[in-house]
Amino acid sequence: MELIVALGLIAFKVAFLIAMLLLLPLPLTWLERKIAGHMQQRMGPMRVGWHGLLQPVADGIKLLTKEDHIPAEADRFLFKLAPILALAPPFVVFVAIPFGESVSVLGHEITLYVSNMNVALLFVFAVIGIEVYGVIFGGWAANSKYAVLGSLRTCAQMISYEIPMGFAVIGVVMLAQSMSLLEIVRAQAGVWNIVYQPVGFFVFFVAGLAEAQRIPFDLAEAEGDLGAGFHTEYSGIRFAFFMVSEYAIVLLVSVLVVILFFGGWNGALVPLPPLLWFLLKVAFFVYLFIWFRFTFPRYRYDQLMAIGWKVLLPLSIANIIITGVILGAATAP
Amino acid sequence: MFFADFATALTLTFGYMFSRSVTMQYPDKEKWLPYARYRGHHFLKRDEEGEIKCVACELCARICPCDCIEVVPYEDDKGNRRPAKFEIDMARCLFCGLCEDACPADAIALGQQYEFSSFSSRDLVIGRDNLLGKPGKATTGGGVVAARLNTEQDVLVVTSAPHGYNWWRNIRRT
């Protein structure tokens, strides 16, 4: 009986996560277009529903009923595989993400995470590394020059930025003495990591922008010079898969930034429910992503590489060394 | 300073996010009322007795640079020279307003209507009676007014408001 309840709970949590991640892009696209519109003194969607609120639903219906076109010269197997490869990793990663400690429902304590891994951070980086295959295969399989150029750029970009991203969190791991995301948040109950790790946060956030392929690092799509980059040839639901994956990664990077550097569900000043605190912080970072998108131009390819290797990597290594030295000095007898 | 330009850019876009939108929700919510000087669709005027003012002198047809006006005169029962046929080919008209300037009887002018697109250029040849019914010059133009779409009528967008808000004041200049 205990086992059945536990399994049922896990199944429910997983189903809830999947539903949430599939449905969240709807309000996010609406928000993004609305914010874009207002930043450009437009109105954004206004016609479908109140202030265009049903616009994402209309877009969804359009994408579902659109012709699923595969180019004649495309590698059909990889072409079909790529959207799934792009979509699955961000979903899988959320298994390891805690959204809070626990809530009590009907006398039961229900934890707000699917699993509390002791190497959650490692798991996150390992799984999110797979996501690049979706983009690379998608660009390659379409057999279009724009798509190939887009995925070539992505390939180099992802690999370059995963290194500083991985190094940036080492400082956090040193402070928490654990790779479990739950422990990392618990370690920030007093002071948030942003106070000790401003450089780590900076490197992580910039690399996160690049990992999510958002402006100013959206060279993989670069609608100005590559059509639509790696998903130029995709249409209908396969294109929607890439879009959902992009929003899931935006969400994931926001969640990671909050957990690693902004105290997770630890509140400050105002006593709010921990989950609400967490969601508010995540919402702020999602907004920041959208805000950046409509403020900054895209970096040139060589600038992108220069930032990754010449700025972020040395900064993150220096951050590790300095954190280590200070920690060593502080804990020395 | 390091990243100061980034901060400036972000505050600028943030400020714009809360500034007024310049979108004019034409045609089903708002519409631009043209200024009084606007040269839109032609209209023919009537005098106090309701008689058409035009004396069919054909000066407008002569001065028209694109030759889009065709006038055929006749003598009505009072013995006045009037147009039996007064056709303007709107597909060819360039809205220069020379016909208005040339008219000795103050009978033709370019009014405020600008919604007369058509699927067929044949429908754009407008006859005398049609021209008499067209809206005249705008009196209080220059603004955005509430309007609604009307697909049945000749006039596409109907509005009852005479005054509009000045759209230009919405434009933020920094």
Short mmCIF file of C-alpha atoms in Angstrom, two decimals:
data_model
loop_
_atom_site.label_atom_id
_atom_site.label_comp_id
_atom_site.label_asym_id
_atom_site.label_seq_id
_atom_site.Cartn_x
_atom_site.Cartn_y
_atom_site.Cartn_z
CA MET A 1 0.00 0.00 0.00
CA GLU A 2 2.76 2.40 0.94
CA LEU A 3 4.57 1.57 -2.27
CA ILE A 4 1.46 2.11 -4.42
CA VAL A 5 0.83 5.51 -2.83
CA ALA A 6 4.45 6.51 -3.32
CA LEU A 7 4.45 5.37 -6.96
CA GLY A 8 1.13 7.08 -7.59
CA LEU A 9 2.49 10.27 -6.09
CA ILE A 10 5.55 10.15 -8.33
CA ALA A 11 3.38 9.43 -11.37
CA PHE A 12 1.16 12.36 -10.46
CA LYS A 13 4.13 14.69 -9.99
CA VAL A 14 5.65 13.65 -13.31
CA ALA A 15 2.32 14.08 -15.11
CA PHE A 16 1.89 17.47 -13.47
CA LEU A 17 5.39 18.56 -14.50
CA ILE A 18 4.87 17.45 -18.09
CA ALA A 19 1.51 19.19 -18.29
CA MET A 20 2.97 22.33 -16.77
CA LEU A 21 5.93 22.40 -19.14
CA LEU A 22 3.72 21.77 -22.16
CA LEU A 23 1.20 24.40 -21.17
CA LEU A 24 3.54 27.11 -19.86
CA PRO A 25 4.75 28.14 -23.34
CA LEU A 26 1.20 29.32 -24.06
CA PRO A 27 1.18 32.17 -21.52
CA LEU A 28 4.90 32.73 -22.11
CA THR A 29 4.49 33.34 -25.85
CA TRP A 30 1.63 35.68 -25.08
CA LEU A 31 3.73 37.52 -22.50
CA GLU A 32 6.71 37.69 -24.79
CA ARG A 33 4.70 39.13 -27.66
CA LYS A 34 2.90 41.52 -25.34
CA ILE A 35 6.13 42.78 -23.77
CA ALA A 36 7.75 43.00 -27.19
CA GLY A 37 4.82 45.03 -28.44
CA HIS A 38 4.79 47.46 -25.58
CA MET A 39 8.55 47.95 -25.65
CA GLN A 40 8.19 48.87 -29.31
CA GLN A 41 5.16 51.09 -28.61
CA ARG A 42 2.85 48.56 -30.22
CA MET A 43 0.09 46.63 -28.55
CA GLY A 44 0.98 43.06 -29.34
CA PRO A 45 -1.84 40.56 -29.83
CA MET A 46 -5.18 42.27 -29.30
CA ARG A 47 -7.79 40.45 -31.39
CA VAL A 48 -8.18 36.89 -30.08
CA GLY A 49 -9.80 37.02 -26.69
CA TRP A 50 -9.34 39.77 -24.12
CA HIS A 51 -6.14 41.61 -25.05
CA GLY A 52 -5.18 38.65 -27.22
CA LEU A 53 -5.12 36.20 -24.34
CA LEU A 54 -6.33 33.36 -26.55
CA GLN A 55 -3.77 34.12 -29.23
CA PRO A 56 -1.42 31.27 -28.14
CA VAL A 57 -4.35 28.85 -28.32
CA ALA A 58 -5.12 30.03 -31.83
CA ASP A 59 -1.44 29.67 -32.73
CA GLY A 60 -1.42 26.20 -31.22
CA ILE A 61 -4.40 25.13 -33.31
CA LYS A 62 -2.72 26.59 -36.36
CA LEU A 63 0.53 24.71 -35.68
CA LEU A 64 -1.32 21.44 -35.05
CA THR A 65 -3.32 21.63 -38.25
CA LYS A 66 -0.50 22.89 -40.42
CA GLU A 67 1.09 20.68 -43.04
CA ASP A 68 3.97 18.67 -41.62
CA HIS A 69 6.46 19.30 -44.37
CA ILE A 70 9.67 17.32 -44.75
CA PRO A 71 12.07 18.54 -47.45
CA ALA A 72 12.69 16.05 -50.26
CA GLU A 73 16.45 15.93 -49.67
CA ALA A 74 16.19 15.72 -45.89
CA ASP A 75 17.42 12.82 -43.79
CA ARG A 76 13.96 11.70 -42.76
CA PHE A 77 14.90 9.73 -39.66
CA LEU A 78 17.07 12.43 -38.10
CA PHE A 79 14.62 15.09 -39.20
CA LYS A 80 11.87 13.40 -37.20
CA LEU A 81 14.16 12.56 -34.29
CA ALA A 82 15.57 16.05 -33.77
CA PRO A 83 12.48 17.80 -32.34
CA ILE A 84 12.05 14.99 -29.79
CA LEU A 85 15.73 15.17 -28.88
CA ALA A 86 15.38 18.90 -28.40
CA LEU A 87 12.21 18.59 -26.35
CA ALA A 88 12.99 15.67 -24.04
CA PRO A 89 16.09 16.89 -22.09
CA PRO A 90 14.56 20.08 -20.65
CA PHE A 91 11.60 17.98 -19.50
CA VAL A 92 13.85 15.31 -17.98
CA VAL A 93 15.91 17.90 -16.11
CA PHE A 94 12.87 19.10 -14.20
CA VAL A 95 12.76 15.74 -12.42
CA ALA A 96 15.75 16.90 -10.40
CA ILE A 97 14.50 20.42 -9.74
CA PRO A 98 12.99 21.10 -6.31
CA PHE A 99 10.25 23.71 -6.12
CA GLY A 100 10.14 23.84 -2.35
CA GLU A 101 10.47 21.68 0.73
CA SER A 102 7.03 20.14 1.16
CA VAL A 103 3.38 20.96 1.59
CA SER A 104 0.87 19.04 3.64
CA VAL A 105 -2.23 17.94 1.75
CA LEU A 106 -4.91 16.00 3.67
CA GLY A 107 -2.47 15.22 6.44
CA HIS A 108 0.18 13.89 4.06
CA GLU A 109 3.50 15.61 3.65
CA ILE A 110 4.05 15.96 -0.09
CA THR A 111 7.51 16.97 -1.20
CA LEU A 112 7.68 19.55 -3.96
CA TYR A 113 10.22 17.63 -5.99
CA VAL A 114 10.17 14.35 -7.85
CA SER A 115 13.52 13.15 -6.62
CA ASN A 116 16.16 14.52 -4.30
CA MET A 117 19.34 13.43 -6.03
CA ASN A 118 22.63 13.95 -4.24
CA VAL A 119 24.21 14.84 -7.60
CA ALA A 120 21.28 16.83 -8.97
CA LEU A 121 23.49 19.58 -10.32
CA LEU A 122 25.64 17.12 -12.24
CA PHE A 123 22.48 15.44 -13.57
CA VAL A 124 21.13 18.78 -14.76
CA PHE A 125 24.29 19.60 -16.68
CA ALA A 126 24.60 16.10 -18.11
CA VAL A 127 21.05 15.98 -19.40
CA ILE A 128 20.95 19.53 -20.69
CA GLY A 129 24.08 18.71 -22.69
CA ILE A 130 22.01 16.27 -24.75
CA GLU A 131 19.72 19.05 -25.84
CA VAL A 132 22.33 20.31 -28.28
CA TYR A 133 21.90 17.14 -30.34
CA GLY A 134 18.34 18.08 -31.20
CA VAL A 135 19.53 21.37 -32.58
CA ILE A 136 22.50 19.90 -34.42
CA PHE A 137 20.53 17.00 -35.93
CA GLY A 138 17.67 19.29 -36.83
CA GLY A 139 19.95 21.64 -38.71
CA TRP A 140 21.90 18.85 -40.35
CA ALA A 141 18.95 16.67 -41.36
CA ALA A 142 17.05 19.48 -43.06
CA ASN A 143 19.78 19.65 -45.74
CA SER A 144 19.47 23.40 -46.00
CA LYS A 145 22.43 25.76 -45.86
CA TYR A 146 20.77 28.08 -43.37
CA ALA A 147 19.89 25.23 -41.07
CA VAL A 148 23.39 23.75 -41.27
CA LEU A 149 24.99 27.12 -40.54
CA GLY A 150 22.61 27.57 -37.62
CA SER A 151 23.46 24.19 -36.13
CA LEU A 152 27.20 24.68 -36.72
CA ARG A 153 27.02 27.88 -34.72
CA THR A 154 24.95 26.20 -32.04
CA CYS A 155 27.40 23.36 -31.75
CA ALA A 156 30.34 25.67 -31.09
CA GLN A 157 28.29 27.98 -28.90
CA MET A 158 26.84 25.26 -26.67
CA ILE A 159 30.19 23.60 -26.12
CA SER A 160 31.94 26.90 -25.42
CA TYR A 161 29.37 28.11 -22.94
CA GLU A 162 28.78 24.86 -21.09
CA ILE A 163 32.32 25.06 -19.75
CA PRO A 164 32.05 28.46 -17.99
CA MET A 165 28.52 27.52 -16.94
CA GLY A 166 29.80 24.37 -15.28
CA PHE A 167 32.71 26.21 -13.66
CA ALA A 168 30.46 29.01 -12.43
CA VAL A 169 28.44 26.68 -10.21
CA ILE A 170 31.51 25.14 -8.56
CA GLY A 171 31.70 28.12 -6.23
CA VAL A 172 28.13 27.45 -5.16
CA VAL A 173 28.89 23.77 -4.62
CA MET A 174 31.91 24.71 -2.49
CA LEU A 175 29.75 26.95 -0.30
CA ALA A 176 26.96 24.39 0.13
CA GLN A 177 29.35 21.42 0.39
CA SER A 178 26.80 19.48 -1.69
CA MET A 179 25.60 19.01 -5.26
CA SER A 180 22.03 18.39 -4.18
CA LEU A 181 19.89 21.34 -5.21
CA LEU A 182 17.86 20.91 -2.04
CA GLU A 183 21.00 21.21 0.12
CA ILE A 184 22.19 24.19 -1.90
CA VAL A 185 18.95 26.03 -1.18
CA ARG A 186 19.05 25.03 2.50
CA ALA A 187 22.58 26.41 2.72
CA GLN A 188 21.25 29.77 1.57
CA ALA A 189 18.69 30.09 4.36
CA GLY A 190 20.68 32.96 5.88
CA VAL A 191 22.50 34.78 3.10
CA TRP A 192 21.80 34.21 -0.56
CA ASN A 193 24.67 33.03 -2.70
CA ILE A 194 24.49 36.16 -4.85
CA VAL A 195 26.26 37.99 -2.00
CA TYR A 196 29.20 35.58 -2.00
CA GLN A 197 29.14 34.68 -5.70
CA PRO A 198 28.32 37.77 -7.78
CA VAL A 199 30.89 36.77 -10.40
CA GLY A 200 29.56 33.23 -10.42
CA PHE A 201 26.06 34.55 -10.96
CA PHE A 202 27.19 36.83 -13.77
CA VAL A 203 29.02 34.04 -15.59
CA PHE A 204 26.19 31.58 -15.03
CA PHE A 205 23.52 33.97 -16.22
CA VAL A 206 25.37 35.05 -19.35
CA ALA A 207 26.21 31.45 -20.18
CA GLY A 208 22.59 30.56 -19.46
CA LEU A 209 21.47 33.16 -21.99
CA ALA A 210 23.76 31.48 -24.50
CA GLU A 211 22.57 27.99 -23.57
CA ALA A 212 18.96 29.02 -24.00
CA GLN A 213 19.96 30.61 -27.32
CA ARG A 214 18.29 33.83 -26.51
CA ILE A 215 19.30 37.30 -27.59
CA PRO A 216 22.05 38.50 -27.39
CA PHE A 217 23.36 34.99 -28.12
CA ASP A 218 20.68 33.62 -30.43
CA LEU A 219 23.06 32.91 -33.29
CA ALA A 220 21.51 29.52 -33.89
CA GLU A 221 18.28 31.12 -35.01
CA ALA A 222 19.49 34.56 -36.09
CA GLU A 223 16.41 35.31 -38.14
CA GLY A 224 18.24 38.30 -39.60
CA ASP A 225 20.94 36.35 -41.36
CA LEU A 226 19.91 32.67 -41.33
CA GLY A 227 16.20 32.65 -42.09
CA ALA A 228 15.30 30.87 -38.88
CA GLY A 229 18.54 28.97 -38.30
CA PHE A 230 18.30 25.33 -37.39
CA HIS A 231 14.50 25.17 -37.58
CA THR A 232 14.18 26.91 -40.94
CA GLU A 233 12.72 23.79 -42.58
CA TYR A 234 10.45 22.76 -39.74
CA SER A 235 6.76 23.45 -39.76
CA GLY A 236 3.68 22.52 -37.82
CA ILE A 237 3.98 20.49 -34.66
CA ARG A 238 7.69 19.72 -35.10
CA PHE A 239 8.39 23.45 -35.08
CA ALA A 240 6.19 23.74 -32.00
CA PHE A 241 8.41 21.13 -30.31
CA PHE A 242 11.45 23.38 -30.80
CA MET A 243 9.52 26.37 -29.49
CA VAL A 244 8.33 24.50 -26.40
CA SER A 245 11.89 23.30 -25.83
CA GLU A 246 13.19 26.87 -26.05
CA TYR A 247 10.71 28.09 -23.46
CA ALA A 248 11.39 25.10 -21.22
CA ILE A 249 15.11 25.97 -21.28
CA VAL A 250 14.39 29.62 -20.52
CA LEU A 251 12.38 28.42 -17.57
CA LEU A 252 15.06 25.97 -16.56
CA VAL A 253 17.83 28.56 -16.59
CA SER A 254 15.64 30.94 -14.59
CA VAL A 255 14.89 28.20 -12.06
CA LEU A 256 18.57 27.28 -11.80
CA VAL A 257 19.62 30.89 -11.29
CA VAL A 258 17.05 31.23 -8.52
CA ILE A 259 18.05 27.97 -6.85
CA LEU A 260 21.80 28.46 -7.13
CA PHE A 261 22.17 32.16 -6.49
CA PHE A 262 18.94 33.72 -5.25
CA GLY A 263 18.07 31.53 -2.33
CA GLY A 264 15.46 29.34 -3.98
CA TRP A 265 12.30 29.47 -1.89
CA ASN A 266 13.94 31.36 0.97
CA GLY A 267 12.08 34.61 1.34
CA ALA A 268 13.41 37.99 2.32
CA LEU A 269 11.75 40.97 3.98
CA VAL A 270 8.17 40.01 3.11
CA PRO A 271 6.85 36.77 4.61
CA LEU A 272 5.22 34.97 1.71
CA PRO A 273 4.65 31.24 1.17
CA PRO A 274 7.96 29.69 0.06
CA LEU A 275 6.50 28.40 -3.21
CA LEU A 276 5.18 31.86 -4.06
CA TRP A 277 8.60 33.38 -3.33
CA PHE A 278 10.18 30.83 -5.62
CA LEU A 279 7.71 31.42 -8.44
CA LEU A 280 8.05 35.20 -8.11
CA LYS A 281 11.82 35.01 -8.43
CA VAL A 282 11.55 32.68 -11.42
CA ALA A 283 9.00 34.98 -13.03
CA PHE A 284 11.39 37.89 -12.61
CA PHE A 285 14.18 36.04 -14.40
CA VAL A 286 11.86 34.91 -17.18
CA TYR A 287 10.88 38.55 -17.58
CA LEU A 288 14.56 39.46 -17.62
CA PHE A 289 15.09 37.05 -20.52
CA ILE A 290 12.28 38.67 -22.49
CA TRP A 291 13.43 42.15 -21.50
CA PHE A 292 16.95 41.39 -22.76
CA ARG A 293 15.57 40.00 -25.98
CA PHE A 294 13.95 43.26 -26.94
CA THR A 295 16.76 45.49 -25.72
CA PHE A 296 19.99 44.12 -27.06
CA PRO A 297 21.24 43.36 -30.54
CA ARG A 298 22.78 40.02 -31.41
CA TYR A 299 26.52 39.48 -30.90
CA ARG A 300 28.65 38.73 -33.90
CA TYR A 301 29.93 35.17 -34.08
CA ASP A 302 33.57 36.01 -33.26
CA GLN A 303 32.42 38.23 -30.39
CA LEU A 304 30.38 35.34 -29.08
CA MET A 305 33.42 33.08 -29.09
CA ALA A 306 35.61 35.79 -27.58
CA ILE A 307 33.16 36.36 -24.72
CA GLY A 308 32.90 32.67 -24.03
CA TRP A 309 36.59 31.81 -24.02
CA LYS A 310 38.34 35.06 -23.16
CA VAL A 311 35.98 36.57 -20.61
CA LEU A 312 33.65 34.04 -19.04
CA LEU A 313 36.09 31.13 -18.78
CA PRO A 314 38.91 33.07 -17.02
CA LEU A 315 36.33 34.79 -14.81
CA SER A 316 34.80 31.51 -13.74
CA ILE A 317 38.20 29.93 -13.04
CA ALA A 318 39.28 32.98 -11.04
CA ASN A 319 36.01 32.73 -9.15
CA ILE A 320 36.75 29.12 -8.22
CA ILE A 321 40.28 29.95 -7.05
CA ILE A 322 39.24 32.97 -5.00
CA THR A 323 36.29 31.15 -3.44
CA GLY A 324 38.56 28.24 -2.61
CA VAL A 325 41.23 30.45 -1.05
CA ILE A 326 38.75 32.39 1.06
CA LEU A 327 36.90 29.25 2.14
CA GLY A 328 40.19 27.59 3.01
CA ALA A 329 41.31 30.60 5.02
CA ALA A 330 37.97 30.81 6.81
CA THR A 331 37.82 27.14 7.74
CA ALA A 332 41.51 26.83 8.56
CA PRO A 333 42.13 26.05 12.23
CA MET B 1 31.61 52.45 -16.68
CA PHE B 2 31.48 48.73 -17.12
CA PHE B 3 28.02 47.70 -18.39
CA ALA B 4 26.64 51.21 -17.88
CA ASP B 5 25.44 51.21 -21.48
CA PHE B 6 23.57 47.95 -20.86
CA ALA B 7 21.80 49.52 -17.91
CA THR B 8 20.91 52.58 -19.98
CA ALA B 9 19.46 50.40 -22.71
CA LEU B 10 17.45 48.34 -20.24
CA THR B 11 15.99 51.37 -18.50
CA LEU B 12 15.10 52.85 -21.88
CA THR B 13 13.19 49.78 -23.03
CA PHE B 14 11.59 49.48 -19.60
CA GLY B 15 10.39 53.06 -19.85
CA TYR B 16 9.02 52.41 -23.30
CA MET B 17 7.11 49.42 -21.97
CA PHE B 18 4.95 51.76 -19.93
CA SER B 19 4.66 54.47 -22.52
CA ARG B 20 1.54 54.85 -24.57
CA SER B 21 1.19 52.65 -27.61
CA VAL B 22 0.98 54.36 -30.98
CA THR B 23 -1.11 51.63 -32.56
CA MET B 24 -4.29 52.83 -34.22
CA GLN B 25 -6.69 49.92 -34.11
CA TYR B 26 -8.06 50.47 -37.57
CA PRO B 27 -10.60 49.50 -38.87
CA ASP B 28 -12.75 47.86 -36.22
CA LYS B 29 -12.00 50.02 -33.20
CA GLU B 30 -10.44 53.29 -34.23
CA LYS B 31 -10.13 55.37 -37.32
CA TRP B 32 -8.18 58.41 -38.41
CA LEU B 33 -10.26 61.44 -39.27
CA PRO B 34 -8.36 63.35 -41.94
CA TYR B 35 -7.59 67.04 -41.74
CA ALA B 36 -9.81 69.57 -43.50
CA ARG B 37 -7.15 70.03 -46.17
CA TYR B 38 -7.11 66.30 -46.93
CA ARG B 39 -7.73 65.39 -50.57
CA GLY B 40 -9.70 62.17 -50.60
CA HIS B 41 -12.62 60.93 -52.69
CA HIS B 42 -14.32 63.56 -54.87
CA PHE B 43 -17.82 64.76 -54.18
CA LEU B 44 -20.24 66.98 -56.12
CA LYS B 45 -22.02 69.79 -54.33
CA ARG B 46 -25.62 70.96 -54.53
CA ASP B 47 -26.84 74.55 -54.32
CA GLU B 48 -29.51 75.87 -51.92
CA GLU B 49 -32.39 74.49 -54.01
CA GLY B 50 -30.82 71.07 -54.01
CA GLU B 51 -29.88 71.45 -57.63
CA ILE B 52 -26.47 70.13 -58.68
CA LYS B 53 -23.99 73.02 -58.80
CA CYS B 54 -22.04 71.66 -61.73
CA VAL B 55 -22.52 73.56 -64.98
CA ALA B 56 -20.82 70.93 -67.09
CA CYS B 57 -18.19 73.34 -68.39
CA GLU B 58 -15.74 70.44 -68.57
CA LEU B 59 -12.88 72.55 -67.22
CA CYS B 60 -12.15 69.84 -64.68
CA ALA B 61 -11.99 67.25 -67.42
CA ARG B 62 -9.61 69.50 -69.36
CA ILE B 63 -7.25 70.30 -66.51
CA CYS B 64 -7.15 66.74 -65.17
CA PRO B 65 -3.55 65.56 -65.65
CA CYS B 66 -4.53 61.93 -65.91
CA ASP B 67 -7.67 62.46 -67.95
CA CYS B 68 -9.89 60.60 -65.56
CA ILE B 69 -12.98 62.85 -65.62
CA GLU B 70 -15.60 62.49 -68.30
CA VAL B 71 -18.46 65.06 -68.52
CA VAL B 72 -21.36 65.02 -70.97
CA PRO B 73 -23.57 68.14 -70.76
CA TYR B 74 -27.29 68.47 -71.39
CA GLU B 75 -29.92 71.20 -70.99
CA ASP B 76 -32.38 70.63 -68.17
CA ASP B 77 -36.02 71.83 -68.14
CA LYS B 78 -35.04 75.20 -66.61
CA GLY B 79 -32.67 75.82 -69.46
CA ASN B 80 -29.47 75.33 -67.42
CA ARG B 81 -26.45 73.46 -68.61
CA ARG B 82 -25.99 70.44 -66.37
CA PRO B 83 -23.96 67.24 -66.57
CA ALA B 84 -25.88 64.29 -67.97
CA LYS B 85 -22.89 62.15 -67.23
CA PHE B 86 -20.14 62.94 -64.77
CA GLU B 87 -17.74 60.07 -64.31
CA ILE B 88 -14.48 59.97 -62.41
CA ASP B 89 -12.20 57.00 -62.81
CA MET B 90 -10.81 56.71 -59.28
CA ALA B 91 -8.34 54.08 -60.40
CA ARG B 92 -6.57 56.70 -62.48
CA CYS B 93 -7.05 59.76 -60.30
CA LEU B 94 -3.90 61.04 -58.59
CA PHE B 95 -5.74 63.28 -56.10
CA CYS B 96 -3.96 66.46 -57.17
CA GLY B 97 -7.09 68.55 -56.58
CA LEU B 98 -6.70 70.56 -59.81
CA CYS B 99 -10.35 69.89 -60.70
CA GLU B 100 -11.34 71.55 -57.44
CA ASP B 101 -9.15 74.56 -58.22
CA ALA B 102 -10.36 74.85 -61.78
CA CYS B 103 -14.07 74.57 -61.08
CA PRO B 104 -15.77 77.97 -61.70
CA ALA B 105 -19.02 76.88 -60.04
CA ASP B 106 -17.48 75.48 -56.86
CA ALA B 107 -19.18 72.22 -57.68
CA ILE B 108 -16.50 69.58 -57.27
CA ALA B 109 -14.10 69.09 -54.38
CA LEU B 110 -12.00 66.38 -52.82
CA GLY B 111 -13.53 65.23 -49.57
CA GLN B 112 -12.50 63.27 -46.50
CA GLN B 113 -13.34 59.76 -47.62
CA TYR B 114 -10.36 57.50 -48.16
CA GLU B 115 -11.88 54.03 -47.93
CA PHE B 116 -12.89 53.14 -51.44
CA SER B 117 -10.66 50.24 -52.39
CA SER B 118 -12.26 47.67 -54.65
CA PHE B 119 -11.58 44.27 -56.12
CA SER B 120 -12.36 45.53 -59.60
CA SER B 121 -11.06 48.68 -61.24
CA ARG B 122 -14.38 48.85 -63.07
CA ASP B 123 -16.13 49.56 -59.77
CA LEU B 124 -13.87 52.55 -59.30
CA VAL B 125 -15.53 54.50 -62.09
CA ILE B 126 -17.86 56.67 -60.03
CA GLY B 127 -20.91 58.27 -61.62
CA ARG B 128 -22.72 61.57 -61.01
CA ASP B 129 -25.35 60.43 -58.51
CA ASN B 130 -22.83 58.47 -56.54
CA LEU B 131 -20.54 61.51 -56.36
CA LEU B 132 -23.38 63.66 -55.05
CA GLY B 133 -23.76 61.33 -52.08
CA LYS B 134 -20.11 61.22 -51.08
CA PRO B 135 -19.04 62.80 -47.77
CA GLY B 136 -17.73 66.32 -48.01
CA LYS B 137 -14.66 67.99 -46.58
CA ALA B 138 -13.72 67.22 -43.03
CA THR B 139 -14.51 70.10 -40.70
CA THR B 140 -12.83 69.09 -37.46
CA GLY B 141 -10.39 66.54 -38.74
CA GLY B 142 -7.02 65.47 -37.54
CA GLY B 143 -7.58 62.85 -34.85
CA VAL B 144 -8.31 59.28 -34.01
CA VAL B 145 -11.92 58.45 -33.22
CA ALA B 146 -13.75 55.35 -32.09
CA ALA B 147 -15.20 53.53 -35.05
CA ARG B 148 -16.61 50.19 -36.04
CA LEU B 149 -16.30 48.08 -39.13
CA ASN B 150 -19.26 48.04 -41.48
CA THR B 151 -19.00 45.72 -44.42
CA GLU B 152 -22.49 46.38 -45.76
CA GLN B 153 -22.11 50.03 -46.48
CA ASP B 154 -20.16 51.86 -49.08
CA VAL B 155 -18.30 53.62 -46.30
CA LEU B 156 -16.21 50.91 -44.74
CA VAL B 157 -15.68 52.32 -41.30
CA VAL B 158 -18.47 54.20 -39.62
CA THR B 159 -17.95 56.66 -36.83
CA SER B 160 -20.15 59.15 -35.09
CA ALA B 161 -17.54 61.03 -33.14
CA PRO B 162 -16.69 64.38 -34.67
CA HIS B 163 -13.51 64.96 -32.66
CA GLY B 164 -10.66 62.59 -32.19
CA TYR B 165 -7.68 62.51 -29.93
CA ASN B 166 -4.46 63.72 -31.44
CA TRP B 167 -2.55 60.61 -32.32
CA TRP B 168 0.74 62.45 -32.58
CA ARG B 169 0.83 63.30 -28.90
CA ASN B 170 1.26 59.59 -28.19
CA ILE B 171 4.60 59.39 -29.89
CA ARG B 172 7.35 59.31 -27.33
CA ARG B 173 10.46 61.15 -28.37
CA THR B 174 13.57 60.60 -26.32
#
